[in-house]
PDB file of C-alpha atoms in Angstrom:
ATOM      1  CA  UNK A   1     -17.966 168.242  84.168  1.00 37.00           C
ATOM      2  CA  UNK A   2     -15.644 167.703  81.235  1.00 37.00           C
ATOM      3  CA  UNK A   3     -14.298 170.981  79.801  1.00 38.00           C
ATOM      4  CA  UNK A   4     -13.576 171.191  76.149  1.00 39.00           C
ATOM      5  CA  UNK A   5     -10.157 172.240  74.886  1.00 36.00           C
ATOM      6  CA  UNK A   6     -10.257 175.466  72.825  1.00 39.00           C
ATOM      7  CA  UNK A   7     -10.648 174.901  69.108  1.00 36.00           C
ATOM      8  CA  UNK A   8      -7.167 176.353  68.500  1.00 37.00           C
ATOM      9  CA  UNK A   9      -5.547 174.117  71.105  1.00 41.00           C
ATOM     10  CA  UNK A  10      -2.457 172.438  69.770  1.00 39.00           C
ATOM     11  CA  UNK A  11      -2.911 168.820  70.746  1.00 36.00           C
ATOM     12  CA  UNK A  12       0.743 168.285  69.911  1.00 36.00           C
ATOM     13  CA  UNK A  13       1.663 170.404  72.871  1.00 38.00           C
ATOM     14  CA  UNK A  14       0.285 167.639  75.101  1.00 37.00           C
ATOM     15  CA  UNK A  15       2.455 164.973  73.573  1.00 35.00           C
ATOM     16  CA  UNK A  16       5.761 164.242  75.250  1.00 32.00           C
ATOM     17  CA  UNK A  17       8.221 161.437  75.504  1.00 35.00           C
ATOM     18  CA  UNK A  18       9.002 159.803  78.834  1.00 38.00           C
ATOM     19  CA  UNK A  19      12.699 160.493  79.467  1.00 36.00           C
ATOM     20  CA  UNK A  20      13.046 156.938  80.822  1.00 41.00           C
ATOM     21  CA  UNK A  21      11.496 155.491  77.604  1.00 41.00           C
ATOM     22  CA  UNK A  22      13.401 153.067  75.447  1.00 41.00           C
ATOM     23  CA  UNK A  23      12.654 151.227  72.304  1.00 37.00           C
ATOM     24  CA  UNK A  24      12.418 147.798  73.922  1.00 40.00           C
ATOM     25  CA  UNK A  25       9.623 148.177  76.388  1.00 44.00           C
ATOM     26  CA  UNK A  26       7.778 151.219  74.956  1.00 42.00           C
ATOM     27  CA  UNK A  27       8.569 153.408  78.009  1.00 46.00           C
ATOM     28  CA  UNK A  28       8.168 153.378  81.672  1.00 56.00           C
ATOM     29  CA  UNK A  29       5.464 150.903  82.761  1.00 62.00           C
ATOM     30  CA  UNK A  30       5.274 151.852  86.439  1.00 77.00           C
ATOM     31  CA  UNK A  31       1.743 153.229  85.901  1.00 84.00           C
ATOM     32  CA  UNK A  32       0.611 149.636  85.231  1.00 81.00           C
ATOM     33  CA  UNK A  33       1.620 148.474  88.733  1.00 85.00           C
ATOM     34  CA  UNK A  34       0.032 147.058  90.826  1.00 86.00           C
ATOM     35  CA  UNK A  35      -1.631 144.962  88.048  1.00 80.00           C
ATOM     36  CA  UNK A  36      -5.412 144.924  88.103  1.00 80.00           C
ATOM     37  CA  UNK A  37      -7.528 141.899  87.091  1.00 75.00           C
ATOM     38  CA  UNK A  38      -8.208 141.497  83.386  1.00 72.00           C
ATOM     39  CA  UNK A  39     -11.927 141.629  83.893  1.00 68.00           C
ATOM     40  CA  UNK A  40     -13.967 142.999  85.454  1.00 66.00           C
ATOM     41  CA  UNK A  41     -11.403 145.698  86.461  1.00 61.00           C
ATOM     42  CA  UNK A  42     -13.793 148.332  87.871  1.00 64.00           C
ATOM     43  CA  UNK A  43     -15.663 146.458  90.595  1.00 63.00           C
ATOM     44  CA  UNK A  44     -13.162 143.710  91.308  1.00 70.00           C
ATOM     45  CA  UNK A  45     -10.782 145.905  93.380  1.00 79.00           C
ATOM     46  CA  UNK A  46     -11.008 144.356  96.835  1.00 76.00           C
ATOM     47  CA  UNK A  47      -7.574 142.716  96.619  1.00 79.00           C
ATOM     48  CA  UNK A  48      -5.554 145.708  95.320  1.00 86.00           C
ATOM     49  CA  UNK A  49      -3.040 146.617  97.977  1.00 88.00           C
ATOM     50  CA  UNK A  50      -2.751 150.158  99.487  1.00 92.00           C
ATOM     51  CA  UNK A  51      -5.913 151.578  97.848  1.00 92.00           C
ATOM     52  CA  UNK A  52      -5.879 154.893  99.844  1.00 94.00           C
ATOM     53  CA  UNK A  53      -2.267 155.540  98.815  1.00 95.00           C
ATOM     54  CA  UNK A  54      -2.951 154.706  95.142  1.00 95.00           C
ATOM     55  CA  UNK A  55      -5.932 157.056  95.050  1.00 94.00           C
ATOM     56  CA  UNK A  56      -4.048 159.901  96.733  1.00 94.00           C
ATOM     57  CA  UNK A  57      -1.029 159.457  94.389  1.00 94.00           C
ATOM     58  CA  UNK A  58      -3.319 159.502  91.354  1.00 94.00           C
ATOM     59  CA  UNK A  59      -5.329 162.503  92.438  1.00 93.00           C
ATOM     60  CA  UNK A  60      -2.236 164.523  93.395  1.00 91.00           C
ATOM     61  CA  UNK A  61      -0.529 163.736  90.096  1.00 89.00           C
ATOM     62  CA  UNK A  62       2.519 162.497  91.970  1.00 88.00           C
ATOM     63  CA  UNK A  63       2.279 158.946  90.648  1.00 91.00           C
ATOM     64  CA  UNK A  64      -0.919 158.223  88.777  1.00 93.00           C
ATOM     65  CA  UNK A  65      -1.636 154.556  88.028  1.00 92.00           C
ATOM     66  CA  UNK A  66      -4.216 152.485  86.279  1.00 89.00           C
ATOM     67  CA  UNK A  67      -5.075 150.917  89.521  1.00 91.00           C
ATOM     68  CA  UNK A  68      -5.585 154.281  91.088  1.00 93.00           C
ATOM     69  CA  UNK A  69      -7.994 155.327  88.396  1.00 92.00           C
ATOM     70  CA  UNK A  70      -9.793 152.019  88.760  1.00 90.00           C
ATOM     71  CA  UNK A  71     -10.246 152.466  92.503  1.00 93.00           C
ATOM     72  CA  UNK A  72     -11.631 155.959  92.011  1.00 94.00           C
ATOM     73  CA  UNK A  73     -14.137 154.812  89.403  1.00 91.00           C
ATOM     74  CA  UNK A  74     -15.049 151.770  91.511  1.00 89.00           C
ATOM     75  CA  UNK A  75     -15.812 153.935  94.580  1.00 92.00           C
ATOM     76  CA  UNK A  76     -17.890 156.272  92.432  1.00 94.00           C
ATOM     77  CA  UNK A  77     -19.910 153.421  90.954  1.00 89.00           C
ATOM     78  CA  UNK A  78     -20.373 151.750  94.335  1.00 87.00           C
ATOM     79  CA  UNK A  79     -21.722 155.003  95.832  1.00 93.00           C
ATOM     80  CA  UNK A  80     -23.909 155.620  92.776  1.00 94.00           C
ATOM     81  CA  UNK A  81     -25.378 152.170  93.127  1.00 89.00           C
ATOM     82  CA  UNK A  82     -26.243 152.811  96.784  1.00 91.00           C
ATOM     83  CA  UNK A  83     -27.704 156.221  95.918  1.00 95.00           C
ATOM     84  CA  UNK A  84     -29.912 154.650  93.198  1.00 93.00           C
ATOM     85  CA  UNK A  85     -31.104 151.993  95.690  1.00 91.00           C
ATOM     86  CA  UNK A  86     -32.150 154.644  98.180  1.00 94.00           C
ATOM     87  CA  UNK A  87     -33.914 156.576  95.566  1.00 94.00           C
ATOM     88  CA  UNK A  88     -35.726 153.428  94.469  1.00 93.00           C
ATOM     89  CA  UNK A  89     -36.772 152.708  98.041  1.00 93.00           C
ATOM     90  CA  UNK A  90     -38.082 156.287  98.343  1.00 92.00           C
ATOM     91  CA  UNK A  91     -39.948 156.108  95.074  1.00 92.00           C
ATOM     92  CA  UNK A  92     -41.641 152.840  96.202  1.00 91.00           C
ATOM     93  CA  UNK A  93     -42.572 154.265  99.579  1.00 93.00           C
ATOM     94  CA  UNK A  94     -43.825 157.648  98.430  1.00 91.00           C
ATOM     95  CA  UNK A  95     -44.717 156.851  94.801  1.00 86.00           C
ATOM     96  CA  UNK A  96     -42.945 160.039  93.948  1.00 86.00           C
ATOM     97  CA  UNK A  97     -39.416 160.727  92.836  1.00 88.00           C
ATOM     98  CA  UNK A  98     -38.464 163.684  90.616  1.00 92.00           C
ATOM     99  CA  UNK A  99     -36.024 163.900  87.771  1.00 92.00           C
ATOM    100  CA  UNK A 100     -34.145 166.683  89.639  1.00 94.00           C
ATOM    101  CA  UNK A 101     -33.591 164.458  92.643  1.00 94.00           C
ATOM    102  CA  UNK A 102     -32.013 161.759  90.518  1.00 95.00           C
ATOM    103  CA  UNK A 103     -29.875 164.340  88.665  1.00 96.00           C
ATOM    104  CA  UNK A 104     -28.764 166.098  91.798  1.00 96.00           C
ATOM    105  CA  UNK A 105     -27.698 162.824  93.444  1.00 96.00           C
ATOM    106  CA  UNK A 106     -25.604 161.935  90.402  1.00 96.00           C
ATOM    107  CA  UNK A 107     -24.028 165.437  90.192  1.00 97.00           C
ATOM    108  CA  UNK A 108     -23.128 165.334  93.923  1.00 97.00           C
ATOM    109  CA  UNK A 109     -21.331 162.049  93.594  1.00 97.00           C
ATOM    110  CA  UNK A 110     -19.625 163.052  90.335  1.00 96.00           C
ATOM    111  CA  UNK A 111     -18.432 166.233  91.932  1.00 96.00           C
ATOM    112  CA  UNK A 112     -17.109 164.328  94.943  1.00 95.00           C
ATOM    113  CA  UNK A 113     -15.362 161.460  93.170  1.00 94.00           C
ATOM    114  CA  UNK A 114     -14.719 162.360  89.478  1.00 94.00           C
ATOM    115  CA  UNK A 115     -14.209 166.117  89.500  1.00 94.00           C
ATOM    116  CA  UNK A 116     -10.937 165.935  91.500  1.00 93.00           C
ATOM    117  CA  UNK A 117      -9.533 163.524  88.944  1.00 92.00           C
ATOM    118  CA  UNK A 118     -10.524 165.694  85.974  1.00 91.00           C
ATOM    119  CA  UNK A 119      -9.358 168.853  87.695  1.00 89.00           C
ATOM    120  CA  UNK A 120      -5.851 167.375  88.042  1.00 88.00           C
ATOM    121  CA  UNK A 121      -5.451 166.421  84.468  1.00 86.00           C
ATOM    122  CA  UNK A 122      -8.149 167.916  82.198  1.00 79.00           C
ATOM    123  CA  UNK A 123      -8.273 171.430  83.569  1.00 70.00           C
ATOM    124  CA  UNK A 124      -4.518 171.694  83.848  1.00 74.00           C
ATOM    125  CA  UNK A 125      -4.256 170.316  80.275  1.00 76.00           C
ATOM    126  CA  UNK A 126      -1.720 167.658  81.287  1.00 80.00           C
ATOM    127  CA  UNK A 127      -1.764 164.060  80.261  1.00 85.00           C
ATOM    128  CA  UNK A 128      -2.199 161.484  83.022  1.00 87.00           C
ATOM    129  CA  UNK A 129       0.246 159.069  81.460  1.00 85.00           C
ATOM    130  CA  UNK A 130       3.028 159.466  78.848  1.00 80.00           C
ATOM    131  CA  UNK A 131       1.482 159.774  75.401  1.00 79.00           C
ATOM    132  CA  UNK A 132       3.224 157.715  72.863  1.00 77.00           C
ATOM    133  CA  UNK A 133       4.817 159.618  69.947  1.00 82.00           C
ATOM    134  CA  UNK A 134       5.926 156.810  67.701  1.00 85.00           C
ATOM    135  CA  UNK A 135       4.607 154.465  65.007  1.00 89.00           C
ATOM    136  CA  UNK A 136       2.526 152.364  67.347  1.00 92.00           C
ATOM    137  CA  UNK A 137      -1.066 151.426  66.429  1.00 93.00           C
ATOM    138  CA  UNK A 138      -4.047 151.818  68.719  1.00 92.00           C
ATOM    139  CA  UNK A 139      -7.213 149.803  68.233  1.00 95.00           C
ATOM    140  CA  UNK A 140     -10.423 150.784  70.092  1.00 94.00           C
ATOM    141  CA  UNK A 141     -13.066 148.093  70.208  1.00 92.00           C
ATOM    142  CA  UNK A 142     -16.406 147.532  71.867  1.00 93.00           C
ATOM    143  CA  UNK A 143     -17.580 144.115  73.017  1.00 94.00           C
ATOM    144  CA  UNK A 144     -21.122 143.380  74.190  1.00 94.00           C
ATOM    145  CA  UNK A 145     -21.350 139.819  75.566  1.00 92.00           C
ATOM    146  CA  UNK A 146     -19.124 138.744  72.659  1.00 93.00           C
ATOM    147  CA  UNK A 147     -17.932 135.104  72.828  1.00 93.00           C
ATOM    148  CA  UNK A 148     -15.462 135.767  70.031  1.00 95.00           C
ATOM    149  CA  UNK A 149     -13.508 138.631  71.761  1.00 95.00           C
ATOM    150  CA  UNK A 150     -10.518 136.384  72.484  1.00 96.00           C
ATOM    151  CA  UNK A 151     -10.382 135.221  68.911  1.00 97.00           C
ATOM    152  CA  UNK A 152     -10.485 138.792  67.753  1.00 96.00           C
ATOM    153  CA  UNK A 153      -7.535 139.764  69.872  1.00 97.00           C
ATOM    154  CA  UNK A 154      -5.533 136.654  68.845  1.00 97.00           C
ATOM    155  CA  UNK A 155      -6.136 137.442  65.157  1.00 96.00           C
ATOM    156  CA  UNK A 156      -4.955 141.039  65.672  1.00 96.00           C
ATOM    157  CA  UNK A 157      -1.717 140.211  67.504  1.00 97.00           C
ATOM    158  CA  UNK A 158      -0.894 136.955  65.717  1.00 97.00           C
ATOM    159  CA  UNK A 159      -1.253 138.524  62.266  1.00 96.00           C
ATOM    160  CA  UNK A 160       0.489 141.811  63.079  1.00 96.00           C
ATOM    161  CA  UNK A 161       3.912 142.384  61.504  1.00 94.00           C
ATOM    162  CA  UNK A 162       4.990 144.185  64.646  1.00 95.00           C
ATOM    163  CA  UNK A 163       2.738 143.035  67.452  1.00 96.00           C
ATOM    164  CA  UNK A 164       4.898 144.818  69.981  1.00 93.00           C
ATOM    165  CA  UNK A 165       3.620 148.095  68.494  1.00 94.00           C
ATOM    166  CA  UNK A 166      -0.034 147.189  68.842  1.00 95.00           C
ATOM    167  CA  UNK A 167      -2.168 148.496  71.613  1.00 93.00           C
ATOM    168  CA  UNK A 168      -5.862 147.685  72.260  1.00 94.00           C
ATOM    169  CA  UNK A 169      -8.351 149.537  74.389  1.00 91.00           C
ATOM    170  CA  UNK A 170     -11.394 147.302  74.922  1.00 91.00           C
ATOM    171  CA  UNK A 171     -14.775 148.382  76.293  1.00 89.00           C
ATOM    172  CA  UNK A 172     -16.414 145.182  77.507  1.00 90.00           C
ATOM    173  CA  UNK A 173     -19.973 144.837  78.670  1.00 90.00           C
ATOM    174  CA  UNK A 174     -20.495 141.343  80.048  1.00 90.00           C
ATOM    175  CA  UNK A 175     -22.589 139.463  82.588  1.00 91.00           C
ATOM    176  CA  UNK A 176     -20.371 137.749  85.136  1.00 87.00           C
ATOM    177  CA  UNK A 177     -23.015 135.816  86.949  1.00 90.00           C
ATOM    178  CA  UNK A 178     -23.694 135.182  90.575  1.00 89.00           C
ATOM    179  CA  UNK A 179     -20.771 135.670  93.042  1.00 86.00           C
ATOM    180  CA  UNK A 180     -18.243 136.409  90.315  1.00 81.00           C
ATOM    181  CA  UNK A 181     -15.585 137.227  92.885  1.00 75.00           C
ATOM    182  CA  UNK A 182     -15.364 137.756  96.696  1.00 73.00           C
ATOM    183  CA  UNK A 183     -17.385 140.627  98.013  1.00 72.00           C
ATOM    184  CA  UNK A 184     -19.745 140.827  95.067  1.00 75.00           C
ATOM    185  CA  UNK A 185     -23.115 139.052  94.915  1.00 80.00           C
ATOM    186  CA  UNK A 186     -23.480 139.493  91.152  1.00 82.00           C
ATOM    187  CA  UNK A 187     -26.660 138.839  89.207  1.00 86.00           C
ATOM    188  CA  UNK A 188     -28.214 135.942  87.378  1.00 93.00           C
ATOM    189  CA  UNK A 189     -27.287 136.219  83.770  1.00 94.00           C
ATOM    190  CA  UNK A 190     -30.158 136.208  81.254  1.00 93.00           C
ATOM    191  CA  UNK A 191     -30.470 135.633  77.526  1.00 92.00           C
ATOM    192  CA  UNK A 192     -32.013 138.176  75.249  1.00 88.00           C
ATOM    193  CA  UNK A 193     -35.461 137.516  73.746  1.00 90.00           C
ATOM    194  CA  UNK A 194     -35.228 134.181  71.979  1.00 91.00           C
ATOM    195  CA  UNK A 195     -37.746 132.857  69.524  1.00 92.00           C
ATOM    196  CA  UNK A 196     -39.305 129.651  71.002  1.00 91.00           C
ATOM    197  CA  UNK A 197     -42.282 129.064  68.728  1.00 93.00           C
ATOM    198  CA  UNK A 198     -45.267 130.554  66.938  1.00 93.00           C
ATOM    199  CA  UNK A 199     -48.591 131.864  68.279  1.00 92.00           C
ATOM    200  CA  UNK A 200     -52.008 131.104  66.805  1.00 91.00           C
ATOM    201  CA  UNK A 201     -51.534 133.884  64.261  1.00 91.00           C
ATOM    202  CA  UNK A 202     -48.150 132.503  63.104  1.00 92.00           C
ATOM    203  CA  UNK A 203     -46.187 135.193  64.803  1.00 93.00           C
ATOM    204  CA  UNK A 204     -42.948 134.477  66.661  1.00 93.00           C
ATOM    205  CA  UNK A 205     -43.139 133.930  70.418  1.00 94.00           C
ATOM    206  CA  UNK A 206     -40.145 134.836  72.516  1.00 94.00           C
ATOM    207  CA  UNK A 207     -38.787 133.972  75.928  1.00 93.00           C
ATOM    208  CA  UNK A 208     -35.970 135.250  78.160  1.00 94.00           C
ATOM    209  CA  UNK A 209     -34.218 132.501  80.108  1.00 94.00           C
ATOM    210  CA  UNK A 210     -31.456 132.128  82.625  1.00 95.00           C
ATOM    211  CA  UNK A 211     -28.008 131.797  81.150  1.00 94.00           C
ATOM    212  CA  UNK A 212     -24.427 131.005  82.282  1.00 94.00           C
ATOM    213  CA  UNK A 213     -21.922 133.799  82.705  1.00 93.00           C
ATOM    214  CA  UNK A 214     -20.462 135.325  79.515  1.00 93.00           C
ATOM    215  CA  UNK A 215     -17.069 134.243  78.420  1.00 92.00           C
ATOM    216  CA  UNK A 216     -14.280 136.503  79.679  1.00 90.00           C
ATOM    217  CA  UNK A 217     -12.599 137.179  76.310  1.00 93.00           C
ATOM    218  CA  UNK A 218      -9.807 139.390  77.788  1.00 92.00           C
ATOM    219  CA  UNK A 219      -8.888 136.805  80.360  1.00 91.00           C
ATOM    220  CA  UNK A 220      -9.031 133.998  77.745  1.00 94.00           C
ATOM    221  CA  UNK A 221      -6.671 135.922  75.480  1.00 96.00           C
ATOM    222  CA  UNK A 222      -4.278 136.905  78.183  1.00 94.00           C
ATOM    223  CA  UNK A 223      -3.988 133.281  79.478  1.00 94.00           C
ATOM    224  CA  UNK A 224      -3.991 131.540  76.095  1.00 95.00           C
ATOM    225  CA  UNK A 225      -0.175 131.525  75.659  1.00 96.00           C
ATOM    226  CA  UNK A 226       2.930 133.045  77.289  1.00 95.00           C
ATOM    227  CA  UNK A 227       3.288 135.514  74.418  1.00 94.00           C
ATOM    228  CA  UNK A 228      -0.299 136.692  74.706  1.00 96.00           C
ATOM    229  CA  UNK A 229       0.197 137.075  78.513  1.00 94.00           C
ATOM    230  CA  UNK A 230       3.187 139.211  77.836  1.00 93.00           C
ATOM    231  CA  UNK A 231       1.168 141.633  75.723  1.00 94.00           C
ATOM    232  CA  UNK A 232      -1.309 142.023  78.605  1.00 91.00           C
ATOM    233  CA  UNK A 233       1.427 142.448  81.199  1.00 88.00           C
ATOM    234  CA  UNK A 234       2.977 145.112  79.014  1.00 88.00           C
ATOM    235  CA  UNK A 235      -0.234 147.095  79.071  1.00 85.00           C
ATOM    236  CA  UNK A 236      -0.976 146.480  75.383  1.00 92.00           C
ATOM    237  CA  UNK A 237      -4.541 145.229  76.157  1.00 91.00           C
ATOM    238  CA  UNK A 238      -6.563 147.382  78.535  1.00 84.00           C
TER     239      UNK A 238
END
């Protein structure tokens, strides 16, 4: 579903400066409004106002927003979850489900929910949001149930010579526990395999146990001080 740019494509042609940009705020921030929750942003979308309008404006290219993208992805994931549940019920009832059925169900939903978004921006070779063309620094990080994520972000911003030029894109995989927010049942968090003793042969024995929700490192950082909150509100942590 994702076309590749030709090898001779000049990526620089896709870079432009927002005419409303200035050196103080790093450019127009309208695409950050309405603000979405720090985490989890994809499924926790029930309170975002005017969801239909935000999706339409994002898909049309008229006024794309982070919230619009979030709503599109949330609807796709919600429908995919329902599709997988139905396939699981069928597999249990008939003891037969084919790989092609699973693949076709995924492709159908991706075509319905994701392809319109990609068609608007990828196929037309246009950026969704203004691409920065300055001396800012972008950090991409992945966090898997990491209780030190907030400390990592604090260290990056607090030690930066120019923190206003620092931007972080965080991919966070956390367990948020039971009923993490209205409208979502959630799941019971579990530990990984933990060594709890030795068997008769002296080998480690392991056990998986219930666990509390993982720490929300993004939320901890954004609420740790007014300055840190300002970085989040400016879209410097996403």
